[in-house]
PDB file of C-alpha atoms and ligand atoms in Angstrom:
ATOM      1  CA  UNK A  10     -46.522  40.590 161.807  1.00 94.00           C
ATOM      2  CA  UNK A  11     -47.756  41.548 165.245  1.00 98.00           C
ATOM      3  CA  UNK A  12     -45.673  40.506 168.226  1.00 98.00           C
ATOM      4  CA  UNK A  13     -46.348  41.352 171.874  1.00 98.00           C
ATOM      5  CA  UNK A  14     -43.677  41.602 174.477  1.00 98.00           C
ATOM      6  CA  UNK A  15     -45.201  40.703 177.842  1.00 98.00           C
ATOM      7  CA  UNK A  16     -43.497  40.884 181.105  1.00 98.00           C
ATOM      8  CA  UNK A  17     -43.336  42.717 184.560  1.00 98.00           C
ATOM      9  CA  UNK A  18     -42.017  46.292 184.898  1.00 97.00           C
ATOM     10  CA  UNK A  19     -38.227  46.025 184.364  1.00 95.00           C
ATOM     11  CA  UNK A  20     -38.430  42.618 182.580  1.00 97.00           C
ATOM     12  CA  UNK A  21     -36.598  44.260 179.628  1.00 96.00           C
ATOM     13  CA  UNK A  22     -39.525  44.703 177.210  1.00 97.00           C
ATOM     14  CA  UNK A  23     -38.210  48.096 176.015  1.00 94.00           C
ATOM     15  CA  UNK A  24     -34.686  46.877 175.729  1.00 92.00           C
ATOM     16  CA  UNK A  25     -35.653  43.858 173.678  1.00 97.00           C
ATOM     17  CA  UNK A  26     -38.399  45.700 171.666  1.00 96.00           C
ATOM     18  CA  UNK A  27     -35.815  48.129 170.185  1.00 93.00           C
ATOM     19  CA  UNK A  28     -33.616  45.176 169.112  1.00 94.00           C
ATOM     20  CA  UNK A  29     -36.399  43.098 167.849  1.00 97.00           C
ATOM     21  CA  UNK A  30     -37.965  45.994 165.869  1.00 96.00           C
ATOM     22  CA  UNK A  31     -34.667  46.517 164.183  1.00 95.00           C
ATOM     23  CA  UNK A  32     -34.207  42.838 163.250  1.00 96.00           C
ATOM     24  CA  UNK A  33     -37.723  42.418 162.040  1.00 95.00           C
ATOM     25  CA  UNK A  34     -37.945  45.878 160.357  1.00 96.00           C
ATOM     26  CA  UNK A  35     -41.140  46.662 162.370  1.00 97.00           C
ATOM     27  CA  UNK A  36     -42.152  49.612 164.409  1.00 97.00           C
ATOM     28  CA  UNK A  37     -42.014  49.475 168.174  1.00 97.00           C
ATOM     29  CA  UNK A  38     -45.260  50.654 169.769  1.00 98.00           C
ATOM     30  CA  UNK A  39     -44.756  51.171 173.462  1.00 97.00           C
ATOM     31  CA  UNK A  40     -47.764  52.478 175.359  1.00 98.00           C
ATOM     32  CA  UNK A  41     -45.667  53.864 178.251  1.00 96.00           C
ATOM     33  CA  UNK A  42     -43.568  55.918 175.792  1.00 94.00           C
ATOM     34  CA  UNK A  43     -46.694  57.176 174.116  1.00 96.00           C
ATOM     35  CA  UNK A  44     -48.014  58.302 177.504  1.00 96.00           C
ATOM     36  CA  UNK A  45     -44.700  59.839 178.440  1.00 94.00           C
ATOM     37  CA  UNK A  46     -44.517  61.780 175.108  1.00 93.00           C
ATOM     38  CA  UNK A  47     -48.016  63.107 175.731  1.00 96.00           C
ATOM     39  CA  UNK A  48     -46.998  64.118 179.190  1.00 94.00           C
ATOM     40  CA  UNK A  49     -43.906  65.926 178.005  1.00 91.00           C
ATOM     41  CA  UNK A  50     -46.044  67.818 175.372  1.00 94.00           C
ATOM     42  CA  UNK A  51     -48.614  68.552 178.093  1.00 94.00           C
ATOM     43  CA  UNK A  52     -51.463  67.390 175.825  1.00 95.00           C
ATOM     44  CA  UNK A  53     -55.011  66.523 177.214  1.00 94.00           C
ATOM     45  CA  UNK A  54     -54.029  62.800 177.069  1.00 94.00           C
ATOM     46  CA  UNK A  55     -50.864  63.456 179.062  1.00 95.00           C
ATOM     47  CA  UNK A  56     -52.656  65.376 181.676  1.00 95.00           C
ATOM     48  CA  UNK A  57     -55.272  62.531 182.063  1.00 94.00           C
ATOM     49  CA  UNK A  58     -52.568  59.844 182.325  1.00 96.00           C
ATOM     50  CA  UNK A  59     -50.132  61.664 184.714  1.00 95.00           C
ATOM     51  CA  UNK A  60     -51.798  60.944 188.005  1.00 93.00           C
ATOM     52  CA  UNK A  61     -52.241  57.248 187.253  1.00 96.00           C
ATOM     53  CA  UNK A  62     -48.661  56.752 186.090  1.00 96.00           C
ATOM     54  CA  UNK A  63     -47.219  58.607 189.097  1.00 94.00           C
ATOM     55  CA  UNK A  64     -49.124  56.293 191.419  1.00 94.00           C
ATOM     56  CA  UNK A  65     -48.025  53.208 189.492  1.00 95.00           C
ATOM     57  CA  UNK A  66     -51.701  52.395 188.492  1.00 97.00           C
ATOM     58  CA  UNK A  67     -52.905  51.485 184.969  1.00 98.00           C
ATOM     59  CA  UNK A  68     -54.288  54.342 182.915  1.00 98.00           C
ATOM     60  CA  UNK A  69     -58.038  53.633 182.335  1.00 98.00           C
ATOM     61  CA  UNK A  70     -58.731  51.312 179.438  1.00 98.00           C
ATOM     62  CA  UNK A  71     -60.917  53.682 177.433  1.00 96.00           C
ATOM     63  CA  UNK A  72     -57.961  56.159 177.149  1.00 96.00           C
ATOM     64  CA  UNK A  73     -55.306  53.511 176.607  1.00 98.00           C
ATOM     65  CA  UNK A  74     -57.069  51.392 174.119  1.00 98.00           C
ATOM     66  CA  UNK A  75     -58.055  54.356 171.802  1.00 96.00           C
ATOM     67  CA  UNK A  76     -54.485  55.717 171.984  1.00 97.00           C
ATOM     68  CA  UNK A  77     -52.771  52.445 170.963  1.00 98.00           C
ATOM     69  CA  UNK A  78     -55.308  51.514 168.249  1.00 97.00           C
ATOM     70  CA  UNK A  79     -54.942  55.001 166.747  1.00 96.00           C
ATOM     71  CA  UNK A  80     -51.090  54.435 166.747  1.00 97.00           C
ATOM     72  CA  UNK A  81     -51.483  51.072 165.103  1.00 97.00           C
ATOM     73  CA  UNK A  82     -53.594  52.623 162.403  1.00 96.00           C
ATOM     74  CA  UNK A  83     -50.767  54.882 161.272  1.00 97.00           C
ATOM     75  CA  UNK A  84     -49.050  54.149 157.977  1.00 97.00           C
ATOM     76  CA  UNK A  85     -45.723  53.004 159.414  1.00 96.00           C
ATOM     77  CA  UNK A  86     -47.583  50.110 161.152  1.00 96.00           C
ATOM     78  CA  UNK A  87     -49.084  48.778 158.010  1.00 93.00           C
ATOM     79  CA  UNK A  88     -46.861  45.677 158.081  1.00 94.00           C
ATOM     80  CA  UNK A  89     -47.357  45.087 161.749  1.00 96.00           C
ATOM     81  CA  UNK A  90     -45.711  46.131 165.021  1.00 98.00           C
ATOM     82  CA  UNK A  91     -43.780  45.078 168.084  1.00 98.00           C
ATOM     83  CA  UNK A  92     -46.105  45.940 170.949  1.00 98.00           C
ATOM     84  CA  UNK A  93     -44.440  46.754 174.242  1.00 98.00           C
ATOM     85  CA  UNK A  94     -46.604  47.387 177.405  1.00 97.00           C
ATOM     86  CA  UNK A  95     -49.856  46.747 175.651  1.00 98.00           C
ATOM     87  CA  UNK A  96     -52.094  44.911 176.230  1.00 98.00           C
ATOM     88  CA  UNK A  97     -51.932  45.069 179.968  1.00 98.00           C
ATOM     89  CA  UNK A  98     -55.128  43.252 180.933  1.00 98.00           C
ATOM     90  CA  UNK A  99     -57.729  40.966 179.384  1.00 98.00           C
ATOM     91  CA  UNK A 100     -60.004  43.806 178.261  1.00 98.00           C
ATOM     92  CA  UNK A 101     -57.172  45.485 176.355  1.00 98.00           C
ATOM     93  CA  UNK A 102     -56.241  42.131 174.809  1.00 98.00           C
ATOM     94  CA  UNK A 103     -59.749  41.515 173.666  1.00 98.00           C
ATOM     95  CA  UNK A 104     -60.075  45.016 172.216  1.00 98.00           C
ATOM     96  CA  UNK A 105     -56.764  44.431 170.394  1.00 98.00           C
ATOM     97  CA  UNK A 106     -57.977  41.014 168.961  1.00 97.00           C
ATOM     98  CA  UNK A 107     -61.186  42.750 167.835  1.00 97.00           C
ATOM     99  CA  UNK A 108     -59.565  45.613 166.148  1.00 97.00           C
ATOM    100  CA  UNK A 109     -57.025  43.441 164.274  1.00 96.00           C
ATOM    101  CA  UNK A 110     -59.766  40.957 163.464  1.00 96.00           C
ATOM    102  CA  UNK A 111     -61.631  43.685 161.659  1.00 95.00           C
ATOM    103  CA  UNK A 112     -58.670  44.108 159.321  1.00 92.00           C
ATOM    104  CA  UNK A 113     -58.317  40.290 158.905  1.00 93.00           C
ATOM    105  CA  UNK A 114     -55.224  40.371 161.039  1.00 95.00           C
ATOM    106  CA  UNK A 115     -54.161  38.767 164.299  1.00 96.00           C
ATOM    107  CA  UNK A 116     -51.452  38.629 166.885  1.00 97.00           C
ATOM    108  CA  UNK A 117     -48.852  36.233 165.616  1.00 97.00           C
ATOM    109  CA  UNK A 118     -46.773  35.532 168.793  1.00 98.00           C
ATOM    110  CA  UNK A 119     -46.572  36.768 172.419  1.00 98.00           C
ATOM    111  CA  UNK A 120     -43.073  36.749 173.909  1.00 98.00           C
ATOM    112  CA  UNK A 121     -43.279  36.480 177.719  1.00 98.00           C
ATOM    113  CA  UNK A 122     -39.998  37.664 179.235  1.00 98.00           C
ATOM    114  CA  UNK A 123     -39.719  36.020 182.646  1.00 98.00           C
ATOM    115  CA  UNK A 124     -37.584  37.654 185.371  1.00 98.00           C
ATOM    116  CA  UNK A 125     -37.498  37.154 189.106  1.00 97.00           C
ATOM    117  CA  UNK A 126     -38.748  39.850 191.384  1.00 95.00           C
ATOM    118  CA  UNK A 127     -35.414  40.556 193.032  1.00 94.00           C
ATOM    119  CA  UNK A 128     -33.846  41.219 189.634  1.00 95.00           C
ATOM    120  CA  UNK A 129     -36.772  43.514 188.492  1.00 95.00           C
ATOM    121  CA  UNK A 130     -36.328  45.732 191.519  1.00 94.00           C
ATOM    122  CA  UNK A 131     -32.521  45.948 190.946  1.00 93.00           C
ATOM    123  CA  UNK A 132     -32.984  46.836 187.315  1.00 93.00           C
ATOM    124  CA  UNK A 133     -35.565  49.531 187.842  1.00 93.00           C
ATOM    125  CA  UNK A 134     -33.545  51.181 190.610  1.00 90.00           C
ATOM    126  CA  UNK A 135     -30.562  51.712 188.362  1.00 92.00           C
ATOM    127  CA  UNK A 136     -32.413  52.623 185.154  1.00 93.00           C
ATOM    128  CA  UNK A 137     -31.680  55.795 183.127  1.00 94.00           C
ATOM    129  CA  UNK A 138     -33.633  56.611 179.937  1.00 93.00           C
ATOM    130  CA  UNK A 139     -32.871  58.847 176.964  1.00 93.00           C
ATOM    131  CA  UNK A 140     -35.250  61.847 176.897  1.00 91.00           C
ATOM    132  CA  UNK A 141     -35.063  61.908 173.080  1.00 90.00           C
ATOM    133  CA  UNK A 142     -35.085  58.238 171.757  1.00 89.00           C
ATOM    134  CA  UNK A 143     -36.231  56.424 174.961  1.00 87.00           C
ATOM    135  CA  UNK A 144     -33.409  53.958 174.856  1.00 88.00           C
ATOM    136  CA  UNK A 145     -32.865  52.512 178.444  1.00 90.00           C
ATOM    137  CA  UNK A 146     -29.477  52.190 180.269  1.00 92.00           C
ATOM    138  CA  UNK A 147     -28.550  50.702 183.632  1.00 92.00           C
ATOM    139  CA  UNK A 148     -26.011  52.454 185.830  1.00 91.00           C
ATOM    140  CA  UNK A 149     -24.198  49.230 186.632  1.00 90.00           C
ATOM    141  CA  UNK A 150     -25.135  46.585 183.926  1.00 86.00           C
ATOM    142  CA  UNK A 151     -25.312  48.689 180.780  1.00 88.00           C
ATOM    143  CA  UNK A 152     -24.044  52.285 181.459  1.00 94.00           C
ATOM    144  CA  UNK A 153     -23.733  54.812 178.548  1.00 96.00           C
ATOM    145  CA  UNK A 154     -20.301  55.424 177.145  1.00 97.00           C
ATOM    146  CA  UNK A 155     -20.481  59.114 178.398  1.00 96.00           C
ATOM    147  CA  UNK A 156     -22.285  59.625 181.746  1.00 93.00           C
ATOM    148  CA  UNK A 157     -25.736  61.286 181.263  1.00 95.00           C
ATOM    149  CA  UNK A 158     -25.649  61.035 177.448  1.00 97.00           C
ATOM    150  CA  UNK A 159     -27.366  58.476 175.048  1.00 97.00           C
ATOM    151  CA  UNK A 160     -25.009  56.333 172.978  1.00 96.00           C
ATOM    152  CA  UNK A 161     -27.454  56.243 170.102  1.00 93.00           C
ATOM    153  CA  UNK A 162     -28.515  59.864 169.627  1.00 95.00           C
ATOM    154  CA  UNK A 163     -26.590  61.858 172.203  1.00 97.00           C
ATOM    155  CA  UNK A 164     -29.876  62.804 174.084  1.00 96.00           C
ATOM    156  CA  UNK A 165     -29.973  63.651 177.814  1.00 97.00           C
ATOM    157  CA  UNK A 166     -30.510  60.720 180.233  1.00 97.00           C
ATOM    158  CA  UNK A 167     -33.106  60.874 183.122  1.00 95.00           C
ATOM    159  CA  UNK A 168     -34.646  58.738 185.783  1.00 93.00           C
ATOM    160  CA  UNK A 169     -38.381  58.064 185.626  1.00 91.00           C
ATOM    161  CA  UNK A 170     -40.384  59.273 188.545  1.00 90.00           C
ATOM    162  CA  UNK A 171     -42.313  56.017 188.672  1.00 92.00           C
ATOM    163  CA  UNK A 172     -39.017  54.178 189.331  1.00 93.00           C
ATOM    164  CA  UNK A 173     -38.995  55.217 193.055  1.00 89.00           C
ATOM    165  CA  UNK A 174     -39.082  52.213 195.281  1.00 90.00           C
ATOM    166  CA  UNK A 175     -42.654  52.814 196.585  1.00 92.00           C
ATOM    167  CA  UNK A 176     -44.072  53.245 193.051  1.00 94.00           C
ATOM    168  CA  UNK A 177     -42.104  50.244 191.705  1.00 94.00           C
ATOM    169  CA  UNK A 178     -43.730  48.129 194.498  1.00 95.00           C
ATOM    170  CA  UNK A 179     -47.166  49.296 193.417  1.00 96.00           C
ATOM    171  CA  UNK A 180     -46.406  48.660 189.691  1.00 96.00           C
ATOM    172  CA  UNK A 181     -45.397  45.104 190.493  1.00 97.00           C
ATOM    173  CA  UNK A 182     -48.589  44.489 192.459  1.00 97.00           C
ATOM    174  CA  UNK A 183     -50.687  45.852 189.550  1.00 97.00           C
ATOM    175  CA  UNK A 184     -48.693  43.545 187.077  1.00 98.00           C
ATOM    176  CA  UNK A 185     -49.295  40.393 189.064  1.00 97.00           C
ATOM    177  CA  UNK A 186     -53.012  41.222 189.672  1.00 98.00           C
ATOM    178  CA  UNK A 187     -53.972  42.665 186.278  1.00 97.00           C
ATOM    179  CA  UNK A 188     -51.370  41.783 183.647  1.00 98.00           C
ATOM    180  CA  UNK A 189     -50.129  38.318 184.648  1.00 97.00           C
ATOM    181  CA  UNK A 190     -53.544  36.670 183.747  1.00 98.00           C
ATOM    182  CA  UNK A 191     -52.548  37.449 180.129  1.00 98.00           C
ATOM    183  CA  UNK A 192     -50.049  34.598 180.276  1.00 98.00           C
ATOM    184  CA  UNK A 193     -52.856  32.131 180.494  1.00 98.00           C
ATOM    185  CA  UNK A 194     -54.922  33.991 177.916  1.00 98.00           C
ATOM    186  CA  UNK A 195     -52.236  33.780 175.225  1.00 98.00           C
ATOM    187  CA  UNK A 196     -51.180  30.291 176.299  1.00 98.00           C
ATOM    188  CA  UNK A 197     -54.722  29.274 175.679  1.00 97.00           C
ATOM    189  CA  UNK A 198     -54.579  30.866 172.260  1.00 96.00           C
ATOM    190  CA  UNK A 199     -51.414  28.808 171.464  1.00 97.00           C
ATOM    191  CA  UNK A 200     -49.447  32.021 171.001  1.00 98.00           C
ATOM    192  CA  UNK A 201     -47.241  32.225 174.067  1.00 98.00           C
ATOM    193  CA  UNK A 202     -43.402  31.811 173.935  1.00 98.00           C
ATOM    194  CA  UNK A 203     -41.740  31.946 177.412  1.00 98.00           C
ATOM    195  CA  UNK A 204     -38.274  33.309 177.493  1.00 98.00           C
ATOM    196  CA  UNK A 205     -35.823  33.399 180.379  1.00 98.00           C
ATOM    197  CA  UNK A 206     -35.247  37.189 180.618  1.00 98.00           C
ATOM    198  CA  UNK A 207     -32.174  36.903 182.992  1.00 97.00           C
ATOM    199  CA  UNK A 208     -28.682  37.110 181.706  1.00 95.00           C
ATOM    200  CA  UNK A 209     -26.944  39.103 179.019  1.00 93.00           C
ATOM    201  CA  UNK A 210     -29.124  41.458 176.849  1.00 92.00           C
ATOM    202  CA  UNK A 211     -27.825  40.070 173.598  1.00 94.00           C
ATOM    203  CA  UNK A 212     -28.171  36.472 174.792  1.00 97.00           C
ATOM    204  CA  UNK A 213     -31.845  37.184 175.592  1.00 98.00           C
ATOM    205  CA  UNK A 214     -32.390  38.788 172.135  1.00 98.00           C
ATOM    206  CA  UNK A 215     -30.922  35.568 170.605  1.00 98.00           C
ATOM    207  CA  UNK A 216     -33.321  33.494 172.742  1.00 98.00           C
ATOM    208  CA  UNK A 217     -36.290  35.602 171.529  1.00 98.00           C
ATOM    209  CA  UNK A 218     -35.182  35.376 167.853  1.00 98.00           C
ATOM    210  CA  UNK A 219     -34.741  31.584 168.122  1.00 98.00           C
ATOM    211  CA  UNK A 220     -38.169  31.087 169.712  1.00 97.00           C
ATOM    212  CA  UNK A 221     -39.882  33.203 167.050  1.00 96.00           C
ATOM    213  CA  UNK A 222     -38.331  31.144 164.372  1.00 91.00           C
TER     214      UNK A 222
HETATM  215  P1  AP5 B   9     -44.356  51.267 180.861  1.00 58.68           P
HETATM  216  O1  AP5 B   9     -43.568  52.458 180.363  1.00 58.68           O
HETATM  217  O2  AP5 B   9     -44.907  50.274 180.008  1.00 58.68           O
HETATM  218  O3  AP5 B   9     -43.492  50.594 182.000  1.00 58.68           O
HETATM  219  P2  AP5 B   9     -43.388  49.044 182.448  1.00 58.68           P
HETATM  220  O4  AP5 B   9     -44.276  48.030 181.831  1.00 58.68           O
HETATM  221  O5  AP5 B   9     -43.606  49.188 183.951  1.00 58.68           O
HETATM  222  O6  AP5 B   9     -42.122  48.603 181.962  1.00 58.68           O
HETATM  223  P3  AP5 B   9     -40.757  49.300 182.048  1.00 58.68           P
HETATM  224  O7  AP5 B   9     -40.636  50.263 180.993  1.00 58.68           O
HETATM  225  O8  AP5 B   9     -40.613  49.848 183.511  1.00 58.68           O
HETATM  226  O9  AP5 B   9     -39.771  48.161 181.987  1.00 58.68           O
HETATM  227  P4  AP5 B   9     -39.269  47.284 180.660  1.00 58.68           P
HETATM  228  O10 AP5 B   9     -39.820  45.874 180.730  1.00 58.68           O
HETATM  229  O11 AP5 B   9     -39.514  47.951 179.399  1.00 58.68           O
HETATM  230  O12 AP5 B   9     -37.711  47.229 180.996  1.00 58.68           O
HETATM  231  P5  AP5 B   9     -36.543  48.022 180.268  1.00 58.68           P
HETATM  232  O13 AP5 B   9     -36.155  47.421 178.985  1.00 58.68           O
HETATM  233  O14 AP5 B   9     -36.665  49.448 180.448  1.00 58.68           O
HETATM  234  O15 AP5 B   9     -45.595  51.860 181.693  1.00 58.68           O
HETATM  235  C1  AP5 B   9     -45.397  52.932 182.612  1.00 58.68           C
HETATM  236  C2  AP5 B   9     -46.845  53.327 183.124  1.00 58.68           C
HETATM  237  O16 AP5 B   9     -47.681  53.770 181.969  1.00 58.68           O
HETATM  238  C3  AP5 B   9     -47.557  52.277 183.755  1.00 58.68           C
HETATM  239  O17 AP5 B   9     -47.317  52.122 185.116  1.00 58.68           O
HETATM  240  C4  AP5 B   9     -49.068  52.810 183.552  1.00 58.68           C
HETATM  241  O18 AP5 B   9     -49.415  53.801 184.423  1.00 58.68           O
HETATM  242  C5  AP5 B   9     -49.019  53.420 182.172  1.00 58.68           C
HETATM  243  N1  AP5 B   9     -49.297  52.408 181.056  1.00 58.68           N
HETATM  244  C6  AP5 B   9     -48.496  51.976 180.136  1.00 58.68           C
HETATM  245  N2  AP5 B   9     -49.080  50.999 179.363  1.00 58.68           N
HETATM  246  C7  AP5 B   9     -50.333  50.877 179.824  1.00 58.68           C
HETATM  247  C8  AP5 B   9     -51.462  50.131 179.382  1.00 58.68           C
HETATM  248  N3  AP5 B   9     -51.395  49.236 178.437  1.00 58.68           N
HETATM  249  N4  AP5 B   9     -52.603  50.281 180.199  1.00 58.68           N
HETATM  250  C9  AP5 B   9     -52.672  51.114 181.140  1.00 58.68           C
HETATM  251  N5  AP5 B   9     -51.682  51.855 181.664  1.00 58.68           N
HETATM  252  C10 AP5 B   9     -50.521  51.806 180.941  1.00 58.68           C
HETATM  253  O19 AP5 B   9     -35.376  47.566 181.370  1.00 58.68           O
HETATM  254  C11 AP5 B   9     -35.417  47.936 182.660  1.00 58.68           C
HETATM  255  C12 AP5 B   9     -33.900  48.258 183.177  1.00 58.68           C
HETATM  256  O20 AP5 B   9     -33.235  47.018 183.134  1.00 58.68           O
HETATM  257  C13 AP5 B   9     -33.068  49.185 182.205  1.00 58.68           C
HETATM  258  O21 AP5 B   9     -32.264  49.933 183.037  1.00 58.68           O
HETATM  259  C14 AP5 B   9     -32.371  48.217 181.306  1.00 58.68           C
HETATM  260  O22 AP5 B   9     -31.070  48.802 180.862  1.00 58.68           O
HETATM  261  C15 AP5 B   9     -32.035  47.056 182.265  1.00 58.68           C
HETATM  262  N6  AP5 B   9     -32.000  45.745 181.561  1.00 58.68           N
HETATM  263  C16 AP5 B   9     -32.773  45.315 180.525  1.00 58.68           C
HETATM  264  N7  AP5 B   9     -32.524  44.040 180.209  1.00 58.68           N
HETATM  265  C17 AP5 B   9     -31.424  43.763 181.120  1.00 58.68           C
HETATM  266  C18 AP5 B   9     -30.657  42.517 181.319  1.00 58.68           C
HETATM  267  N8  AP5 B   9     -30.882  41.428 180.599  1.00 58.68           N
HETATM  268  N9  AP5 B   9     -29.789  42.468 182.307  1.00 58.68           N
HETATM  269  C19 AP5 B   9     -29.624  43.548 183.121  1.00 58.68           C
HETATM  270  N10 AP5 B   9     -30.252  44.715 183.010  1.00 58.68           N
HETATM  271  C20 AP5 B   9     -31.178  44.798 181.992  1.00 58.68           C
END
């Protein structure tokens, strides 16, 4: 099963992807996490992606598509995946459809997590992330039990450089211009499930599971 989580920066894709992956016994494939890992390890891919990420721009399609398709070809993705942050434009969506089609597979559902702009800005401003397992926290709405430490794995928490207000503004602009057209694309394919992404994290998870059933 292949499920895409679609939504603006801060919509809760990462938060919900972790929970959904656990429920569905599928792997979470998050393009942003793959880039951040490459950046941390200072690989060629990381060096290429860095400048785009810091400016809140999309990393070029050639780099992104190859990276995600290679990840999806790994053995732990043989039963499918929860895609978080990919595809991010129509070109990426078509490349994904083509690659899955070559293996007689297809995207099953696209969960569009809808959140108002004011709420997105509030969430990103207070976000902390685990350096080790990438679990997201919010300093007001979902703080860790011990300040600075991940509840799940004890890893160190940090704030993303692209969560600065000016970069968030740019990321939102890029989302509305380049990613939002995917809503119509997947609606047209009869695969879109629109979910209200505001409220309690576990309520939203229940909404997603109910919609998928
Ligand atoms: P990426 O890492 O994908 O970032 P994003 O899409 O901007 O999304 P975020 O991770 O910021 O938000 P999220 O929706 O996952 O929300 P989260 O669950 O963390 O991409 C980063 C960069 O990499 C891009 O700008 C680009 O440069 C590059 N990139 C990545 N993919 C690419 C692609 N396909 N093509 C090209 N370039 C690409 O939640 C946010 C906060 O809110 C957290 O603090 C969380 O605790 C809190 N929260 C979550 N749910 C709730 C709730 N219900 N109530 C209150 N708070 C909540």
